[in-house]
CSV table of C-alpha atoms in Angstrom, one decimal:
chain,number,residue,atom,x,y,z
A,1,UNK,CA,59.4,105.9,114.5
A,2,UNK,CA,57.6,104.1,117.3
A,3,UNK,CA,54.3,105.5,118.1
A,4,UNK,CA,52.2,102.6,116.2
A,5,UNK,CA,52.6,98.7,116.0
A,6,UNK,CA,53.4,97.4,112.4
A,7,UNK,CA,53.3,94.2,112.8
A,8,UNK,CA,53.3,91.3,110.7
A,9,UNK,CA,50.0,89.4,110.0
A,10,UNK,CA,51.3,85.0,109.2
A,11,UNK,CA,48.6,84.0,106.7
A,12,UNK,CA,45.7,81.1,108.8
A,13,UNK,CA,47.2,77.1,107.7
A,14,UNK,CA,43.6,76.8,108.3
A,15,UNK,CA,41.2,76.5,105.2
A,16,UNK,CA,37.5,76.9,108.1
A,17,UNK,CA,37.5,80.5,107.4
A,18,UNK,CA,34.6,81.2,108.2
A,19,UNK,CA,33.8,79.4,111.3
A,20,UNK,CA,37.9,81.3,112.5
A,21,UNK,CA,35.4,85.2,111.4
A,22,UNK,CA,32.5,83.9,113.4
A,23,UNK,CA,34.2,83.3,116.4
A,24,UNK,CA,35.9,86.8,115.8
A,25,UNK,CA,32.2,88.0,115.3
A,26,UNK,CA,31.4,86.3,118.7
A,27,UNK,CA,34.2,87.2,120.7
A,28,UNK,CA,33.8,91.2,119.9
A,29,UNK,CA,30.5,91.2,120.2
A,30,UNK,CA,31.3,89.8,124.1
A,31,UNK,CA,33.4,93.5,124.6
A,32,UNK,CA,31.2,95.2,122.7
A,33,UNK,CA,34.2,96.3,119.7
A,34,UNK,CA,32.0,96.9,116.9
A,35,UNK,CA,34.6,95.8,113.8
A,36,UNK,CA,34.5,97.2,110.6
A,37,UNK,CA,35.7,95.8,107.2
A,38,UNK,CA,36.4,99.0,104.9
A,39,UNK,CA,37.0,97.9,100.9
A,40,UNK,CA,38.8,99.5,97.7
A,41,UNK,CA,41.0,99.8,95.0
A,42,UNK,CA,44.2,101.3,96.0
A,43,UNK,CA,43.9,105.4,96.5
A,44,UNK,CA,39.8,105.1,96.7
A,45,UNK,CA,40.2,107.1,99.8
A,46,UNK,CA,40.2,104.4,103.1
A,47,UNK,CA,42.1,106.6,104.4
A,48,UNK,CA,41.4,110.3,103.6
A,49,UNK,CA,38.1,108.8,105.0
A,50,UNK,CA,39.1,107.5,108.6
A,51,UNK,CA,40.4,110.8,108.8
A,52,UNK,CA,37.4,112.5,108.5
A,53,UNK,CA,35.9,110.0,110.7
A,54,UNK,CA,38.0,109.9,113.7
A,55,UNK,CA,37.8,114.1,113.7
A,56,UNK,CA,33.9,113.7,113.7
A,57,UNK,CA,33.3,110.7,115.7
A,58,UNK,CA,36.7,111.4,118.1
A,59,UNK,CA,34.6,112.7,120.5
A,60,UNK,CA,31.7,110.3,120.4
A,61,UNK,CA,33.4,107.0,120.1
A,62,UNK,CA,36.8,104.9,121.3
A,63,UNK,CA,37.8,104.2,117.8
A,64,UNK,CA,41.4,101.8,116.7
A,65,UNK,CA,42.1,101.8,113.2
A,66,UNK,CA,44.4,98.4,111.8
A,67,UNK,CA,45.7,100.0,108.9
A,68,UNK,CA,46.1,96.5,106.0
A,69,UNK,CA,49.6,97.5,103.5
A,70,UNK,CA,51.6,95.2,101.7
A,71,UNK,CA,54.2,97.9,102.3
A,72,UNK,CA,54.5,100.5,104.4
A,73,UNK,CA,53.5,102.4,107.3
A,74,UNK,CA,52.2,106.6,105.2
A,75,UNK,CA,48.3,105.5,105.8
A,76,UNK,CA,49.0,104.9,109.9
A,77,UNK,CA,51.7,107.7,109.8
A,78,UNK,CA,48.2,109.3,109.0
A,79,UNK,CA,45.7,107.7,110.9
A,80,UNK,CA,48.2,108.2,114.3
A,81,UNK,CA,48.4,112.8,112.8
A,82,UNK,CA,44.6,112.6,114.2
A,83,UNK,CA,44.5,111.7,117.3
A,84,UNK,CA,43.4,107.4,116.6
A,85,UNK,CA,44.1,104.7,117.7
A,86,UNK,CA,46.3,103.4,114.8
A,87,UNK,CA,48.7,99.8,114.4
A,88,UNK,CA,50.0,99.4,111.0
A,89,UNK,CA,49.5,95.6,109.6
A,90,UNK,CA,51.8,93.8,106.7
A,91,UNK,CA,50.9,91.2,105.0
A,92,UNK,CA,53.7,90.5,102.9
A,93,UNK,CA,52.8,89.9,100.2
A,94,UNK,CA,49.4,89.1,100.8
A,95,UNK,CA,46.7,90.4,99.0
A,96,UNK,CA,43.9,90.2,101.3
A,97,UNK,CA,42.5,89.3,105.3
A,98,UNK,CA,41.3,86.3,106.3
A,99,UNK,CA,39.7,85.8,109.8
A,100,UNK,CA,42.9,85.3,111.5
A,101,UNK,CA,45.0,87.2,110.7
A,102,UNK,CA,42.2,90.7,111.2
A,103,UNK,CA,42.0,89.2,114.4
A,104,UNK,CA,46.1,89.2,115.2
A,105,UNK,CA,45.7,92.6,113.6
A,106,UNK,CA,42.6,93.0,116.8
A,107,UNK,CA,45.2,91.7,119.6
A,108,UNK,CA,48.2,93.4,119.0
A,109,UNK,CA,46.1,96.6,118.8
A,110,UNK,CA,44.1,96.1,122.0
A,111,UNK,CA,40.1,96.3,122.4
A,112,UNK,CA,39.4,96.8,125.8
A,113,UNK,CA,39.8,100.2,125.5
A,114,UNK,CA,37.6,99.8,122.2
A,115,UNK,CA,34.3,100.6,121.4
A,116,UNK,CA,35.0,100.7,117.2
A,117,UNK,CA,37.6,99.4,114.8
A,118,UNK,CA,38.0,99.7,111.8
A,119,UNK,CA,39.9,97.2,109.6
A,120,UNK,CA,40.7,99.3,106.1
A,121,UNK,CA,41.8,96.2,103.9
A,122,UNK,CA,44.7,95.9,101.0
A,123,UNK,CA,43.7,97.8,98.7
A,124,UNK,CA,42.2,95.5,96.3
A,125,UNK,CA,38.7,94.8,94.4
A,126,UNK,CA,38.5,90.6,94.3
A,127,UNK,CA,40.5,89.2,97.1
A,128,UNK,CA,39.2,90.9,99.7
A,129,UNK,CA,36.0,90.5,99.1
A,130,UNK,CA,36.6,86.3,99.3
A,131,UNK,CA,37.5,85.6,103.0
A,132,UNK,CA,34.9,87.3,106.1
A,133,UNK,CA,36.9,89.1,108.2
A,134,UNK,CA,34.5,88.7,111.4
A,135,UNK,CA,33.5,92.2,110.5
A,136,UNK,CA,29.8,93.1,111.3
A,137,UNK,CA,29.0,95.0,108.5
A,138,UNK,CA,31.3,95.5,105.5
A,139,UNK,CA,31.7,98.8,104.0
A,140,UNK,CA,33.5,100.0,100.3
A,141,UNK,CA,34.7,103.2,98.3
A,142,UNK,CA,34.6,103.6,95.1
A,143,UNK,CA,35.3,106.7,93.2
A,144,UNK,CA,34.7,108.5,90.7
A,145,UNK,CA,37.9,108.5,88.9
A,146,UNK,CA,37.5,104.7,88.8
A,147,UNK,CA,34.8,104.4,86.0
A,148,UNK,CA,30.9,104.1,87.0
A,149,UNK,CA,31.7,100.2,85.1
A,150,UNK,CA,33.0,98.9,88.6
A,151,UNK,CA,30.3,96.7,89.5
A,152,UNK,CA,29.6,95.1,86.5
A,153,UNK,CA,33.8,93.7,86.3
A,154,UNK,CA,33.9,93.0,90.5
A,155,UNK,CA,30.8,91.5,91.0
A,156,UNK,CA,31.5,89.8,94.9
A,157,UNK,CA,33.3,92.7,96.1
A,158,UNK,CA,30.3,94.7,95.7
A,159,UNK,CA,27.9,91.9,96.3
A,160,UNK,CA,29.7,91.8,100.2
A,161,UNK,CA,29.6,95.4,100.9
A,162,UNK,CA,26.4,96.4,103.2
A,163,UNK,CA,27.1,100.1,101.9
A,164,UNK,CA,28.6,101.5,99.1
A,165,UNK,CA,30.8,105.4,98.9
A,166,UNK,CA,30.5,107.1,96.0
A,167,UNK,CA,33.8,109.2,96.8
A,168,UNK,CA,35.2,112.1,94.8
A,169,UNK,CA,32.4,113.4,93.2
A,170,UNK,CA,33.9,116.9,93.8
A,171,UNK,CA,35.6,115.7,90.1
A,172,UNK,CA,32.5,115.1,88.6
A,173,UNK,CA,33.0,117.5,86.1
A,174,UNK,CA,36.2,116.1,84.7
A,175,UNK,CA,35.3,112.7,84.9
A,176,UNK,CA,33.3,110.6,82.7
A,177,UNK,CA,31.9,109.3,85.1
A,178,UNK,CA,27.0,109.0,85.2
A,179,UNK,CA,26.4,108.4,88.7
A,180,UNK,CA,23.0,107.1,88.0
A,181,UNK,CA,23.9,103.9,85.7
A,182,UNK,CA,26.7,103.9,88.7
A,183,UNK,CA,23.7,102.9,91.4
A,184,UNK,CA,21.7,101.0,88.4
A,185,UNK,CA,25.2,98.8,88.2
A,186,UNK,CA,25.6,98.5,92.2
A,187,UNK,CA,21.6,97.0,92.3
A,188,UNK,CA,22.4,95.1,89.8
A,189,UNK,CA,25.3,93.2,92.5
A,190,UNK,CA,23.5,94.5,95.4
A,191,UNK,CA,19.2,95.3,95.9
A,192,UNK,CA,20.3,96.0,99.5
A,193,UNK,CA,23.3,98.0,99.8
A,194,UNK,CA,22.8,101.5,101.0
A,195,UNK,CA,24.7,103.8,98.6
A,196,UNK,CA,25.8,107.7,99.3
A,197,UNK,CA,28.3,109.9,97.2
A,198,UNK,CA,30.7,111.5,99.8
A,199,UNK,CA,33.9,114.0,99.0
A,200,UNK,CA,36.3,112.7,101.9
A,201,UNK,CA,38.2,115.6,101.6
A,202,UNK,CA,36.1,118.0,101.5
A,203,UNK,CA,34.1,116.5,104.3
A,204,UNK,CA,30.9,116.7,102.4
A,205,UNK,CA,28.5,113.3,103.1
A,206,UNK,CA,31.0,112.7,105.9
A,207,UNK,CA,27.7,113.5,108.1
A,208,UNK,CA,25.4,110.6,106.2
A,209,UNK,CA,28.4,108.4,106.7
A,210,UNK,CA,28.5,108.4,110.6
A,211,UNK,CA,25.0,108.7,110.6
A,212,UNK,CA,24.9,105.7,109.0
A,213,UNK,CA,27.9,103.9,111.4
A,214,UNK,CA,26.3,105.2,114.8
A,215,UNK,CA,23.2,103.8,113.7
A,216,UNK,CA,24.8,100.6,112.6
A,217,UNK,CA,26.6,100.6,116.2
A,218,UNK,CA,23.2,101.5,118.0
A,219,UNK,CA,21.2,98.2,116.0
A,220,UNK,CA,23.9,95.8,116.5
A,221,UNK,CA,24.3,96.7,120.2
A,222,UNK,CA,20.7,96.4,121.1
A,223,UNK,CA,21.0,93.0,119.6
B,1,UNK,CA,26.9,89.9,70.5
B,2,UNK,CA,28.7,87.5,68.5
B,3,UNK,CA,31.5,89.4,67.2
B,4,UNK,CA,33.5,89.0,69.9
B,5,UNK,CA,34.0,85.5,72.0
B,6,UNK,CA,34.2,85.2,75.2
B,7,UNK,CA,36.2,82.8,76.9
B,8,UNK,CA,36.1,81.2,80.8
B,9,UNK,CA,39.8,81.0,81.2
B,10,UNK,CA,40.8,77.8,83.7
B,11,UNK,CA,43.7,78.7,86.1
B,12,UNK,CA,46.4,75.5,85.9
B,13,UNK,CA,46.8,72.5,88.1
B,14,UNK,CA,50.7,72.5,87.4
B,15,UNK,CA,52.1,74.2,89.9
B,16,UNK,CA,55.7,75.7,87.6
B,17,UNK,CA,54.1,79.1,86.1
B,18,UNK,CA,57.9,79.8,85.4
B,19,UNK,CA,58.5,77.1,83.3
B,20,UNK,CA,54.8,77.3,80.9
B,21,UNK,CA,55.9,81.2,80.9
B,22,UNK,CA,59.1,81.0,79.7
B,23,UNK,CA,57.4,78.4,77.0
B,24,UNK,CA,54.9,80.1,75.9
B,25,UNK,CA,57.8,83.2,75.6
B,26,UNK,CA,59.3,80.4,73.4
B,27,UNK,CA,56.4,79.6,70.7
B,28,UNK,CA,56.1,84.0,71.3
B,29,UNK,CA,59.0,84.3,69.4
B,30,UNK,CA,59.1,81.5,66.9
B,31,UNK,CA,56.5,83.2,65.7
B,32,UNK,CA,56.8,86.7,66.1
B,33,UNK,CA,54.3,87.9,67.6
B,34,UNK,CA,55.1,90.5,70.3
B,35,UNK,CA,52.6,90.4,73.8
B,36,UNK,CA,53.3,92.4,76.2
B,37,UNK,CA,51.1,92.2,80.0
B,38,UNK,CA,49.1,96.0,80.9
B,39,UNK,CA,48.7,96.0,84.7
B,40,UNK,CA,47.5,98.6,86.8
B,41,UNK,CA,44.5,98.8,89.8
B,42,UNK,CA,40.6,99.1,88.5
B,43,UNK,CA,40.0,102.3,86.3
B,44,UNK,CA,43.3,103.5,86.0
B,45,UNK,CA,42.9,104.1,82.0
B,46,UNK,CA,43.7,100.3,80.5
B,47,UNK,CA,41.2,100.4,78.1
B,48,UNK,CA,41.4,104.0,77.0
B,49,UNK,CA,44.6,103.6,76.6
B,50,UNK,CA,44.6,100.7,74.4
B,51,UNK,CA,42.5,102.5,72.6
B,52,UNK,CA,44.6,104.7,71.3
B,53,UNK,CA,47.1,102.6,70.7
B,54,UNK,CA,45.5,101.1,68.3
B,55,UNK,CA,44.2,103.9,67.2
B,56,UNK,CA,48.3,104.9,66.2
B,57,UNK,CA,49.8,101.2,65.6
B,58,UNK,CA,46.4,100.4,64.0
B,59,UNK,CA,47.5,100.6,61.1
B,60,UNK,CA,51.3,100.0,60.5
B,61,UNK,CA,51.0,96.8,63.5
B,62,UNK,CA,48.5,94.0,63.4
B,63,UNK,CA,46.9,94.4,67.3
B,64,UNK,CA,44.9,92.0,69.3
B,65,UNK,CA,44.0,92.0,72.7
B,66,UNK,CA,42.9,90.2,75.5
B,67,UNK,CA,40.7,91.5,77.8
B,68,UNK,CA,40.8,89.6,81.0
B,69,UNK,CA,38.0,90.5,83.4
B,70,UNK,CA,35.6,88.9,86.7
B,71,UNK,CA,33.4,89.2,84.5
B,72,UNK,CA,31.3,91.9,82.0
B,73,UNK,CA,32.5,92.7,78.6
B,74,UNK,CA,32.6,95.9,78.0
B,75,UNK,CA,36.2,96.1,77.7
B,76,UNK,CA,35.6,94.0,75.2
B,77,UNK,CA,33.7,96.5,73.5
B,78,UNK,CA,35.1,99.2,73.3
B,79,UNK,CA,38.6,97.9,72.3
B,80,UNK,CA,36.5,95.7,69.3
B,81,UNK,CA,34.5,100.1,68.2
B,82,UNK,CA,38.2,100.8,67.6
B,83,UNK,CA,38.7,97.7,65.1
B,84,UNK,CA,41.4,95.3,66.8
B,85,UNK,CA,41.0,92.0,67.2
B,86,UNK,CA,39.8,91.6,71.0
B,87,UNK,CA,38.7,88.1,72.4
B,88,UNK,CA,36.8,87.9,76.0
B,89,UNK,CA,38.8,86.5,79.3
B,90,UNK,CA,36.4,85.7,82.0
B,91,UNK,CA,39.2,84.6,84.5
B,92,UNK,CA,35.3,83.2,86.9
B,93,UNK,CA,36.2,85.2,90.1
B,94,UNK,CA,40.3,85.2,90.1
B,95,UNK,CA,42.7,87.5,90.4
B,96,UNK,CA,45.0,87.3,87.7
B,97,UNK,CA,46.4,85.2,84.8
B,98,UNK,CA,48.9,82.8,84.9
B,99,UNK,CA,51.2,81.3,82.0
B,100,UNK,CA,48.6,78.4,80.9
B,101,UNK,CA,45.7,80.9,81.0
B,102,UNK,CA,47.3,83.3,79.1
B,103,UNK,CA,47.8,81.0,76.8
B,104,UNK,CA,44.4,79.5,76.3
B,105,UNK,CA,43.5,83.2,76.0
B,106,UNK,CA,46.0,83.3,72.8
B,107,UNK,CA,44.7,80.2,71.9
B,108,UNK,CA,41.1,81.4,71.6
B,109,UNK,CA,42.6,85.0,70.3
B,110,UNK,CA,43.7,82.9,67.4
B,111,UNK,CA,48.1,84.7,66.6
B,112,UNK,CA,48.1,83.7,62.8
B,113,UNK,CA,47.8,86.7,62.2
B,114,UNK,CA,49.3,89.2,64.5
B,115,UNK,CA,52.4,91.1,65.4
B,116,UNK,CA,51.4,92.7,68.8
B,117,UNK,CA,49.3,90.8,71.3
B,118,UNK,CA,48.4,92.6,74.0
B,119,UNK,CA,46.9,91.2,78.0
B,120,UNK,CA,45.4,93.5,79.6
B,121,UNK,CA,44.7,92.1,82.9
B,122,UNK,CA,43.1,92.0,85.4
B,123,UNK,CA,42.5,95.7,87.2
B,124,UNK,CA,44.5,95.3,90.2
B,125,UNK,CA,47.6,95.8,91.8
B,126,UNK,CA,48.6,93.0,93.4
B,127,UNK,CA,48.6,89.6,92.7
B,128,UNK,CA,48.8,90.1,89.0
B,129,UNK,CA,52.8,91.0,89.8
B,130,UNK,CA,53.5,87.6,90.9
B,131,UNK,CA,52.7,85.7,87.9
B,132,UNK,CA,54.4,86.3,85.0
B,133,UNK,CA,52.6,85.9,81.9
B,134,UNK,CA,54.8,84.6,79.0
B,135,UNK,CA,55.2,88.3,78.3
B,136,UNK,CA,57.9,89.9,76.6
B,137,UNK,CA,57.2,93.2,79.0
B,138,UNK,CA,54.7,93.8,81.7
B,139,UNK,CA,54.1,97.7,82.3
B,140,UNK,CA,51.6,99.5,84.4
B,141,UNK,CA,49.8,102.7,84.9
B,142,UNK,CA,49.4,104.5,87.9
B,143,UNK,CA,47.0,106.7,87.7
B,144,UNK,CA,46.8,109.9,89.3
B,145,UNK,CA,44.1,110.0,91.2
B,146,UNK,CA,45.2,106.9,92.9
B,147,UNK,CA,48.1,109.0,94.7
B,148,UNK,CA,52.1,109.3,94.3
B,149,UNK,CA,53.2,106.1,97.4
B,150,UNK,CA,51.3,103.7,95.7
B,151,UNK,CA,55.3,101.9,94.7
B,152,UNK,CA,55.6,102.4,99.1
B,153,UNK,CA,52.2,100.6,99.2
B,154,UNK,CA,52.7,97.5,96.1
B,155,UNK,CA,56.7,97.0,95.8
B,156,UNK,CA,56.2,94.6,93.7
B,157,UNK,CA,54.3,95.1,90.8
B,158,UNK,CA,56.7,98.1,90.5
B,159,UNK,CA,59.2,96.2,90.7
B,160,UNK,CA,58.5,93.1,87.8
B,161,UNK,CA,57.1,96.0,84.8
B,162,UNK,CA,59.8,97.4,82.1
B,163,UNK,CA,57.2,100.7,82.5
B,164,UNK,CA,55.8,102.7,84.0
B,165,UNK,CA,53.2,105.1,82.7
B,166,UNK,CA,51.2,108.3,85.6
B,167,UNK,CA,47.9,108.3,83.6
B,168,UNK,CA,45.8,111.6,83.7
B,169,UNK,CA,47.9,113.8,84.4
B,170,UNK,CA,45.7,116.3,83.0
B,171,UNK,CA,44.0,115.6,86.7
B,172,UNK,CA,47.3,116.7,88.1
B,173,UNK,CA,45.6,120.2,89.9
B,174,UNK,CA,42.7,118.3,91.0
B,175,UNK,CA,44.9,116.3,92.9
B,176,UNK,CA,47.2,116.1,95.6
B,177,UNK,CA,49.7,113.6,93.7
B,178,UNK,CA,53.7,115.0,93.5
B,179,UNK,CA,55.2,113.8,90.2
B,180,UNK,CA,58.6,115.1,91.8
B,181,UNK,CA,57.7,111.9,94.8
B,182,UNK,CA,56.1,109.6,92.5
B,183,UNK,CA,58.9,108.5,90.3
B,184,UNK,CA,61.2,108.4,93.4
B,185,UNK,CA,59.5,106.0,94.4
B,186,UNK,CA,58.9,104.4,91.9
B,187,UNK,CA,62.9,104.4,91.8
B,188,UNK,CA,62.8,103.1,95.2
B,189,UNK,CA,61.4,99.7,93.4
B,190,UNK,CA,62.9,99.6,90.0
B,191,UNK,CA,65.9,101.8,89.2
B,192,UNK,CA,65.9,101.0,85.8
B,193,UNK,CA,62.0,101.3,84.9
B,194,UNK,CA,60.7,103.1,82.2
B,195,UNK,CA,58.7,106.3,83.2
B,196,UNK,CA,55.9,108.2,80.7
B,197,UNK,CA,53.7,110.7,82.1
B,198,UNK,CA,51.0,110.5,80.0
B,199,UNK,CA,47.1,111.8,78.7
B,200,UNK,CA,45.7,108.8,77.7
B,201,UNK,CA,42.3,110.0,77.2
B,202,UNK,CA,43.4,113.4,75.2
B,203,UNK,CA,46.4,111.9,73.2
B,204,UNK,CA,49.3,113.6,75.4
B,205,UNK,CA,52.4,111.4,75.4
B,206,UNK,CA,50.5,108.5,73.6
B,207,UNK,CA,53.7,108.9,70.8
B,208,UNK,CA,55.8,108.1,73.5
B,209,UNK,CA,54.5,105.3,75.0
B,210,UNK,CA,54.0,104.3,71.0
B,211,UNK,CA,57.7,104.5,70.7
B,212,UNK,CA,58.3,102.8,73.6
B,213,UNK,CA,56.2,99.9,72.6
B,214,UNK,CA,57.6,99.8,68.6
B,215,UNK,CA,61.2,99.8,69.3
B,216,UNK,CA,60.8,97.4,72.3
B,217,UNK,CA,59.5,94.8,69.2
B,218,UNK,CA,62.3,96.0,67.1
B,219,UNK,CA,64.5,95.6,69.2
B,220,UNK,CA,62.6,91.8,70.1
B,221,UNK,CA,63.2,91.0,66.8
B,222,UNK,CA,66.7,91.6,65.8
B,223,UNK,CA,67.5,89.2,68.6
């Protein structure tokens, strides 16, 4: 399989992640590439959401995806089958991506022909929230099977995100998940975050998510 | 609410975690307290499984539970309502527990009257696998909504566990999850791990899990 690259990204020895993240953001701004950092627990639906996003926006925006995983390339294969430019990043056991690892990924992906780059971060509600990747916006997915109490247990993740997607609302009848309670819990951590319920596999709510994404890109371009 | 303690555990400055884990294991052996380390993604069903375990084994075994979370005490409240001795451990943002944090937790929980201590680790498929907590056995839960490909993406977690519980098999019809493929993927990472499908919320398979636990405790006591 040589359709997409697999890159082993190395953690930077430099402690100044915030400075590096800001520098990466400036470089991307110069090249007009909007970087979105997408985070969630393992199996919450990041790859399915991105597949739908490529289907919906692929004709309007040149999209590239970085799939970060400790091992395997299953997600990169999926994204590639939807026709987007993709690279698989292997973190070598690392539980998150920092700004320099993201920079390495973007360099290997190639951003010359891109308008939107999406980093699918390692599936983890803890560590990825601690590192600014250089993204313009942070989004996360909370899936219904995980439970409505997750904002109470993983406060930082919910507080650093500009958008919370609540995925798999089609299985609400089979889980003890209270949407109202969930929204209240998210608001405790982040009064400003946009909240959008979606069902990535059926496509419900995907239009609202894509509208959010496009309007954020427009606003950023106009700044 | 002062029925259970909430302890802020601090990461040890000592690098020799393995030595400390072994020392803790020896101490527990002397006091005949079997320590189980239970790991999973957020929301895979650890607390529900433990509630069922207390219901099933609470009359035969003196059980104590350490609930590790970054924040909140929702899980400790749940476990307490099932009548087990419980302590809430707050990790202060840390994504895992090491041997010294576990020792602090056990000390605060009090083990004099215990036969089985269970550590419900932080919900995370990455970092907790990297640290020996001093437990006699490691168990993990993979829930059906997470997907059958998780052993490919989180290799270390599956390779360090003696037991993999596949939870929520009652929702199999609603998810694209292939049990056979999942078992094959687990076997790639760990040819020896015991695999038990359960449904913690309905109680199915809980007898098999409790049988495994009791036989491991017996074998360890006889060593």
